[in-house]
Short mmCIF file of C-alpha atoms in Angstrom, two decimals:
data_model
loop_
_atom_site.label_atom_id
_atom_site.label_comp_id
_atom_site.label_asym_id
_atom_site.label_seq_id
_atom_site.Cartn_x
_atom_site.Cartn_y
_atom_site.Cartn_z
CA MET A 1 -4.43 20.08 -13.34
CA VAL A 2 -2.02 17.28 -12.46
CA THR A 3 -3.35 13.84 -13.31
CA ILE A 4 -2.31 10.36 -12.31
CA ALA A 5 -0.05 8.51 -14.74
CA PRO A 6 -1.89 6.26 -17.22
CA LYS A 7 -2.64 2.68 -16.30
CA TRP A 8 0.19 0.60 -17.75
CA LYS A 9 -0.36 -2.75 -19.38
CA PRO A 10 0.62 -5.60 -17.03
CA VAL A 11 3.92 -7.25 -17.89
CA GLY A 12 2.62 -10.69 -16.95
CA THR A 13 2.47 -12.95 -13.95
CA ARG A 14 5.66 -13.03 -11.92
CA VAL A 15 7.17 -16.31 -10.83
CA ASP A 16 7.12 -17.32 -7.20
CA TYR A 17 9.92 -15.82 -5.16
CA GLU A 18 11.66 -15.93 -1.82
CA VAL A 19 11.77 -13.14 0.77
CA VAL A 20 15.17 -11.95 1.99
CA PRO A 21 16.09 -9.27 4.52
CA PHE A 22 18.38 -6.38 3.62
CA TYR A 23 22.07 -6.82 4.34
CA THR A 24 24.66 -4.05 4.14
CA SER A 25 27.16 -6.24 2.31
CA ASP A 26 24.78 -7.45 -0.38
CA LEU A 27 21.08 -6.62 -0.62
CA PHE A 28 20.33 -9.97 -2.21
CA ASP A 29 22.90 -12.17 -0.56
CA LYS A 30 20.94 -14.36 1.84
CA ARG A 31 17.69 -16.19 1.33
CA THR A 32 14.92 -17.78 3.34
CA ALA A 33 12.71 -20.76 2.69
CA PRO A 34 10.11 -20.40 -0.08
CA SER A 35 7.19 -18.34 1.16
CA ARG A 36 4.34 -19.65 -1.00
CA ARG A 37 1.90 -21.82 0.92
CA LYS A 38 -0.30 -24.52 -0.54
CA ASP A 39 -3.67 -23.30 -1.72
CA ASP A 40 -5.28 -25.52 0.98
CA GLY A 41 -8.86 -25.33 -0.09
CA LEU A 42 -9.03 -22.20 -2.23
CA PRO A 43 -11.28 -22.45 -5.30
CA GLU A 44 -9.65 -23.42 -8.58
CA ASN A 45 -7.37 -20.81 -10.18
CA LEU A 46 -7.05 -18.84 -6.92
CA THR A 47 -3.79 -18.69 -4.98
CA TRP A 48 -2.41 -16.77 -2.02
CA PHE A 49 -0.74 -13.44 -2.78
CA ASP A 50 2.77 -13.80 -1.37
CA ALA A 51 3.86 -10.21 -2.01
CA GLN A 52 1.44 -8.80 0.59
CA ILE A 53 3.15 -6.13 2.67
CA ALA A 54 0.55 -5.24 5.29
CA GLY A 55 -3.02 -6.00 6.27
CA HIS A 56 -4.75 -9.11 7.54
CA LYS A 57 -3.11 -12.45 6.88
CA THR A 58 -4.72 -15.87 6.49
CA GLN A 59 -5.27 -17.10 10.03
CA VAL A 60 -7.86 -18.03 12.61
CA LYS A 61 -8.26 -15.09 15.00
CA ASP A 62 -10.68 -14.98 17.94
CA GLY A 63 -12.27 -18.15 16.62
CA LYS A 64 -12.94 -16.66 13.16
CA GLN A 65 -11.27 -17.51 9.88
CA GLN A 66 -9.52 -14.53 8.30
CA LEU A 67 -8.16 -14.48 4.78
CA GLY A 68 -5.14 -12.73 3.36
CA PHE A 69 -4.93 -11.28 -0.14
CA ILE A 70 -5.63 -13.65 -3.03
CA LYS A 71 -4.66 -13.73 -6.71
CA ASP A 72 -6.86 -15.01 -9.52
CA LEU A 73 -4.57 -16.70 -12.03
CA ASP A 74 -7.00 -15.84 -14.83
CA PHE A 75 -6.68 -12.11 -14.06
CA PRO A 76 -3.06 -11.49 -12.97
CA GLU A 77 -3.51 -7.71 -13.15
CA ARG A 78 -6.03 -7.87 -10.29
CA ILE A 79 -5.92 -8.67 -6.60
CA LEU A 80 -8.67 -9.90 -4.29
CA LYS A 81 -8.89 -8.23 -0.89
CA PRO A 82 -11.09 -9.91 1.73
CA VAL A 83 -13.90 -7.79 3.15
CA MET A 84 -13.67 -7.65 6.95
CA ASN A 85 -16.70 -9.21 8.59
CA ASP A 86 -17.64 -6.18 10.66
CA LYS A 87 -18.49 -2.48 10.39
CA ARG A 88 -15.10 -1.69 8.88
CA GLY A 89 -15.66 -4.08 6.00
CA LYS A 90 -19.08 -2.64 5.24
CA ILE A 91 -17.64 0.89 5.19
CA GLU A 92 -14.82 -0.03 2.80
CA LYS A 93 -17.08 -1.99 0.45
CA SER A 94 -19.57 0.87 0.37
CA PHE A 95 -16.82 3.43 -0.23
CA TYR A 96 -15.35 1.64 -3.25
CA SER A 97 -18.79 0.93 -4.69
CA SER A 98 -19.98 4.52 -4.31
CA ILE A 99 -16.81 6.11 -5.74
CA PHE A 100 -16.84 4.00 -8.89
CA ALA A 101 -20.61 4.11 -9.35
CA SER A 102 -20.55 7.91 -9.34
CA SER A 103 -19.85 10.11 -12.34
CA SER A 104 -19.55 13.26 -10.22
CA PRO A 105 -16.60 15.46 -11.26
CA LEU A 106 -16.08 16.17 -7.56
CA LEU A 107 -15.07 12.54 -7.01
CA ALA A 108 -12.78 12.36 -10.06
CA PRO A 109 -9.57 12.66 -7.98
CA TYR A 110 -10.68 9.64 -5.93
CA ARG A 111 -11.42 7.59 -9.05
CA ASP A 112 -7.92 8.46 -10.32
CA LEU A 113 -6.22 7.58 -7.04
CA LEU A 114 -7.99 4.42 -5.91
CA PRO A 115 -7.15 1.01 -7.41
CA GLN A 116 -9.52 0.30 -10.29
CA PHE A 117 -12.48 -1.52 -8.79
CA HIS A 118 -14.15 -4.50 -10.49
CA GLY A 119 -16.83 -5.25 -7.92
CA VAL A 120 -17.34 -7.73 -5.08
CA ARG A 121 -16.81 -11.48 -5.40
CA GLU A 122 -17.74 -14.34 -3.10
CA ILE A 123 -15.79 -17.52 -2.50
CA SER A 124 -16.18 -20.45 -0.15
CA TYR A 125 -13.16 -21.29 1.98
CA LYS A 126 -13.21 -24.05 4.60
CA GLY A 127 -16.98 -24.03 4.69
CA THR A 128 -17.39 -20.27 5.10
CA THR A 129 -18.44 -17.73 2.47
CA HIS A 130 -16.14 -14.73 2.16
CA GLU A 131 -16.60 -11.50 0.23
CA LEU A 132 -13.63 -10.13 -1.72
CA LEU A 133 -12.99 -6.73 -3.27
CA ASP A 134 -11.79 -7.30 -6.85
CA MET A 135 -9.21 -4.58 -7.49
CA GLU A 136 -6.27 -3.51 -9.61
CA ASP A 137 -2.83 -4.88 -8.63
CA ILE A 138 -0.33 -2.20 -9.63
CA SER A 139 2.66 -4.44 -8.92
CA GLU A 140 1.83 -6.28 -12.15
CA TYR A 141 2.64 -3.17 -14.18
CA PHE A 142 6.36 -3.46 -13.50
CA VAL A 143 9.06 -5.90 -14.54
CA LEU A 144 10.68 -5.67 -11.09
CA PRO A 145 8.26 -3.91 -8.76
CA ALA A 146 9.48 -2.03 -5.71
CA VAL A 147 6.49 -1.46 -3.44
CA ILE A 148 6.05 0.40 -0.14
CA ASP A 149 2.94 0.75 2.03
CA ILE A 150 2.73 4.04 3.98
CA LYS A 151 -0.09 4.73 6.45
CA ILE A 152 -0.84 8.45 6.24
CA GLY A 153 -1.93 10.91 8.94
CA GLN A 154 -0.96 12.07 12.39
CA ARG A 155 -3.82 10.06 13.87
CA THR A 156 -5.09 6.65 12.77
CA PHE A 157 -8.34 6.78 14.75
CA GLY A 158 -11.51 8.54 13.71
CA PRO A 159 -13.82 10.91 15.61
CA ASP A 160 -15.89 7.94 16.82
CA ALA A 161 -12.96 6.35 18.67
CA ASN A 162 -13.29 5.85 22.42
CA PRO A 163 -10.39 6.68 24.79
CA GLU A 164 -9.16 3.08 24.81
CA LYS A 165 -9.04 2.95 20.99
CA MET A 166 -7.18 6.28 20.92
CA ARG A 167 -4.64 5.00 23.44
CA LYS A 168 -4.01 1.72 21.57
CA GLU A 169 -3.61 3.42 18.22
CA THR A 170 -1.27 6.07 19.60
CA GLU A 171 0.89 3.50 21.39
CA LYS A 172 1.45 1.52 18.18
CA TYR A 173 3.77 4.23 16.88
CA PRO A 174 3.88 7.37 19.06
CA GLN A 175 6.20 9.27 16.70
CA GLN A 176 3.55 9.19 13.95
CA GLU A 177 2.04 12.40 15.35
CA GLU A 178 5.27 14.22 14.50
CA ILE A 179 6.28 12.33 11.35
CA GLY A 180 2.76 12.40 9.88
CA PHE A 181 2.87 8.84 8.54
CA ARG A 182 4.05 5.33 9.33
CA ILE A 183 5.91 2.97 7.02
CA LEU A 184 4.23 -0.45 7.17
CA GLY A 185 6.79 -2.28 5.05
CA TYR A 186 8.45 -2.44 1.66
CA LYS A 187 9.72 -4.99 -0.84
CA ILE A 188 12.01 -4.73 -3.85
CA GLU A 189 12.31 -7.51 -6.41
CA SER A 190 15.79 -8.16 -7.77
CA GLY A 191 16.79 -9.26 -11.23
CA GLU A 192 18.73 -12.21 -9.82
CA THR A 193 16.76 -15.47 -10.05
CA THR A 194 13.67 -15.06 -7.86
CA LYS A 195 14.77 -13.09 -4.80
CA VAL A 196 13.16 -10.07 -3.19
CA ALA A 197 14.51 -7.72 -0.52
CA SER A 198 12.08 -6.91 2.27
CA ARG A 199 11.48 -4.81 5.37
CA ASP A 200 8.50 -6.01 7.38
CA ARG A 201 6.04 -4.35 9.74
CA GLU A 202 7.97 -5.31 12.86
CA TYR A 203 11.15 -3.72 11.56
CA CYS A 204 9.37 -0.55 10.46
CA LEU A 205 7.80 -0.11 13.89
CA THR A 206 11.32 0.22 15.32
CA LEU A 207 12.15 3.20 13.07
CA ARG A 208 12.73 6.37 15.03
CA THR A 209 11.94 9.80 13.65
CA LYS A 210 15.54 10.43 12.61
CA GLU A 211 15.63 7.08 10.76
CA ILE A 212 12.61 7.62 8.49
CA GLU A 213 14.53 9.44 5.77
CA GLY A 214 17.15 6.69 5.78
CA ALA A 215 14.48 4.02 5.30
CA LEU A 216 12.93 5.91 2.38
CA HIS A 217 16.40 6.50 0.96
CA GLU A 218 17.03 2.75 1.14
CA PHE A 219 13.76 2.00 -0.65
CA PHE A 220 14.47 4.35 -3.56
CA SER A 221 18.22 3.82 -3.87
CA TYR A 222 17.98 0.58 -5.81
CA ARG A 223 16.70 2.28 -8.97
CA GLY A 224 19.99 3.97 -9.85
CA ASN A 225 20.94 7.31 -11.40
CA ASP A 226 17.50 8.14 -12.81
CA VAL A 227 15.67 7.82 -9.50
CA HIS A 228 14.89 11.55 -9.68
CA VAL A 229 12.49 10.73 -12.54
CA ILE A 230 10.68 8.28 -10.25
CA ILE A 231 10.42 10.79 -7.41
CA ASP A 232 9.27 13.57 -9.74
CA GLU A 233 6.41 11.35 -10.94
CA LEU A 234 5.47 10.58 -7.35
CA LEU A 235 5.54 14.24 -6.35
CA ASP A 236 3.17 15.04 -9.23
CA GLN A 237 0.79 12.28 -8.14
CA LEU A 238 0.93 13.38 -4.52
CA GLU A 239 -0.45 16.72 -5.67
CA VAL A 240 -3.60 14.85 -6.72
CA VAL A 241 -3.77 13.24 -3.27
CA LYS A 242 -3.54 16.69 -1.70
CA GLN A 243 -6.24 17.95 -4.03
CA ALA A 244 -8.60 15.14 -3.00
CA ALA A 245 -7.88 15.59 0.72
CA SER A 246 -8.57 19.32 0.40
CA LEU A 247 -12.03 18.92 -1.15
CA GLY A 248 -13.83 18.47 2.17
CA VAL A 249 -15.81 15.48 0.85
CA TYR A 250 -14.33 12.85 3.16
CA HIS A 251 -12.09 12.60 6.20
CA ILE A 252 -10.18 9.33 6.01
CA PHE A 253 -8.25 7.69 8.84
CA SER A 254 -5.87 4.72 9.01
CA SER A 255 -5.56 4.72 5.23
CA SER A 256 -2.41 4.09 3.20
CA LEU A 257 -0.67 5.18 0.06
CA LEU A 258 0.71 2.23 -1.88
CA ILE A 259 3.71 3.39 -3.90
CA ALA A 260 5.35 1.28 -6.60
CA TYR A 261 8.20 2.01 -8.99
CA GLU A 262 10.16 0.12 -11.64
CA ALA A 263 13.31 -1.36 -10.06
CA ASP A 264 14.52 -2.87 -13.33
CA ARG A 265 17.22 -0.46 -14.46
CA GLU A 266 16.89 -1.70 -18.04
CA ALA A 267 13.23 -0.63 -18.13
CA ALA A 268 11.93 2.93 -18.40
CA PRO A 269 11.61 4.69 -15.03
CA ARG A 270 8.03 5.08 -13.89
CA ALA A 271 6.02 5.06 -10.69
CA GLU A 272 2.43 4.72 -9.50
CA ILE A 273 0.52 5.68 -6.35
CA ARG A 274 -2.76 4.18 -5.22
CA TRP A 275 -4.80 5.27 -2.21
CA ILE A 276 -5.90 2.16 -0.30
CA ASP A 277 -7.66 0.96 2.90
CA PHE A 278 -10.95 2.71 3.61
CA SER A 279 -12.44 1.20 6.75
CA HIS A 280 -12.53 4.52 8.63
CA VAL A 281 -14.24 7.07 6.36
CA PHE A 282 -16.26 10.03 7.63
CA PRO A 283 -18.09 12.95 5.98
CA GLY A 284 -15.82 15.93 5.41
CA ASP A 285 -18.63 18.49 5.82
CA GLY A 286 -16.80 20.87 3.52
CA GLN A 287 -13.64 20.93 5.66
CA ALA A 288 -10.25 19.85 4.36
CA ASP A 289 -8.85 16.63 5.82
CA GLU A 290 -6.06 18.32 7.78
CA ASN A 291 -4.95 15.08 9.42
CA TYR A 292 -4.30 13.45 6.07
CA LEU A 293 -2.89 16.59 4.48
CA TYR A 294 -0.32 16.92 7.26
CA GLY A 295 0.96 13.43 6.51
CA VAL A 296 1.04 13.91 2.75
CA ASN A 297 2.88 17.22 3.06
CA ARG A 298 5.45 15.63 5.36
CA LEU A 299 5.96 12.77 2.89
CA VAL A 300 6.44 15.31 0.11
CA ARG A 301 9.21 17.01 2.10
CA TYR A 302 10.98 13.71 2.71
CA LEU A 303 10.83 12.83 -0.99
CA GLN A 304 12.13 16.25 -1.98
CA ASN A 305 15.11 15.80 0.35
CA ILE A 306 15.81 12.30 -0.99
CA ARG A 307 15.65 13.57 -4.55
CA LEU A 308 18.41 16.04 -3.76
CA ASP A 309 20.50 13.38 -2.02
CA LEU A 310 20.23 10.80 -4.82
CA ARG A 311 20.93 13.07 -7.78
#
């Protein structure tokens, strides 16, 4: 049976960096202002996670304070994800807790695929108590991490969605039904000073079906001549994702695969996949998760094509 690559020892906390867009003349030519914000009230040793690609950001929305991802400087190999203050947050917290509390062999593929889970923490921020999922941060396992967030599945709404929810989700990215997934964004750290190349959510939403392979090609092309080793590792790990989605234990919607590889060409090529975002989880009732499998199989085909192109 194919297994996920071993958990690598973190290489240490990365310095702060600046986000730059891609440019055809020079990937790391132009820079923007520093992205790190002041900690503005976070408890001691906690700081905002500036490498966040997707998900909720720190803001006040509909009169409620939302938090973005947070780093604990005492545990650089971990990341703190805020629990949403609604049904979705309860579902995700319960899912992580139940997967890692179980010793069932049936759930072994999930324990291999999910970020290692260290429990739930509480912090006070601006007078409000927030719950945080304490999880593994795989970007810390690489000298120069290249990370992409890909939302998997033809549909991102579950069987409980009303017609309005279905319409809104479908209109976000209509071509997802054909492609089988949606790229939410990607970032690649360079070896030059403290710069990182980035494609954000807004850019990725403009990608047409015929442009998806080009975007994935761009993401993987920075590694160099041994990128086939990276893609082979990912293809092996995607087999474990397919195995889990075929078990019929859960049907999972609006979930992502977080893919990271080593962009430092002086370091050994390696890659990791983690299955993330579990706010829409339903019983599988013994039936394979065909929605998720369709997306994973389509991603596999894209990666196989890119492997041939980049040899």
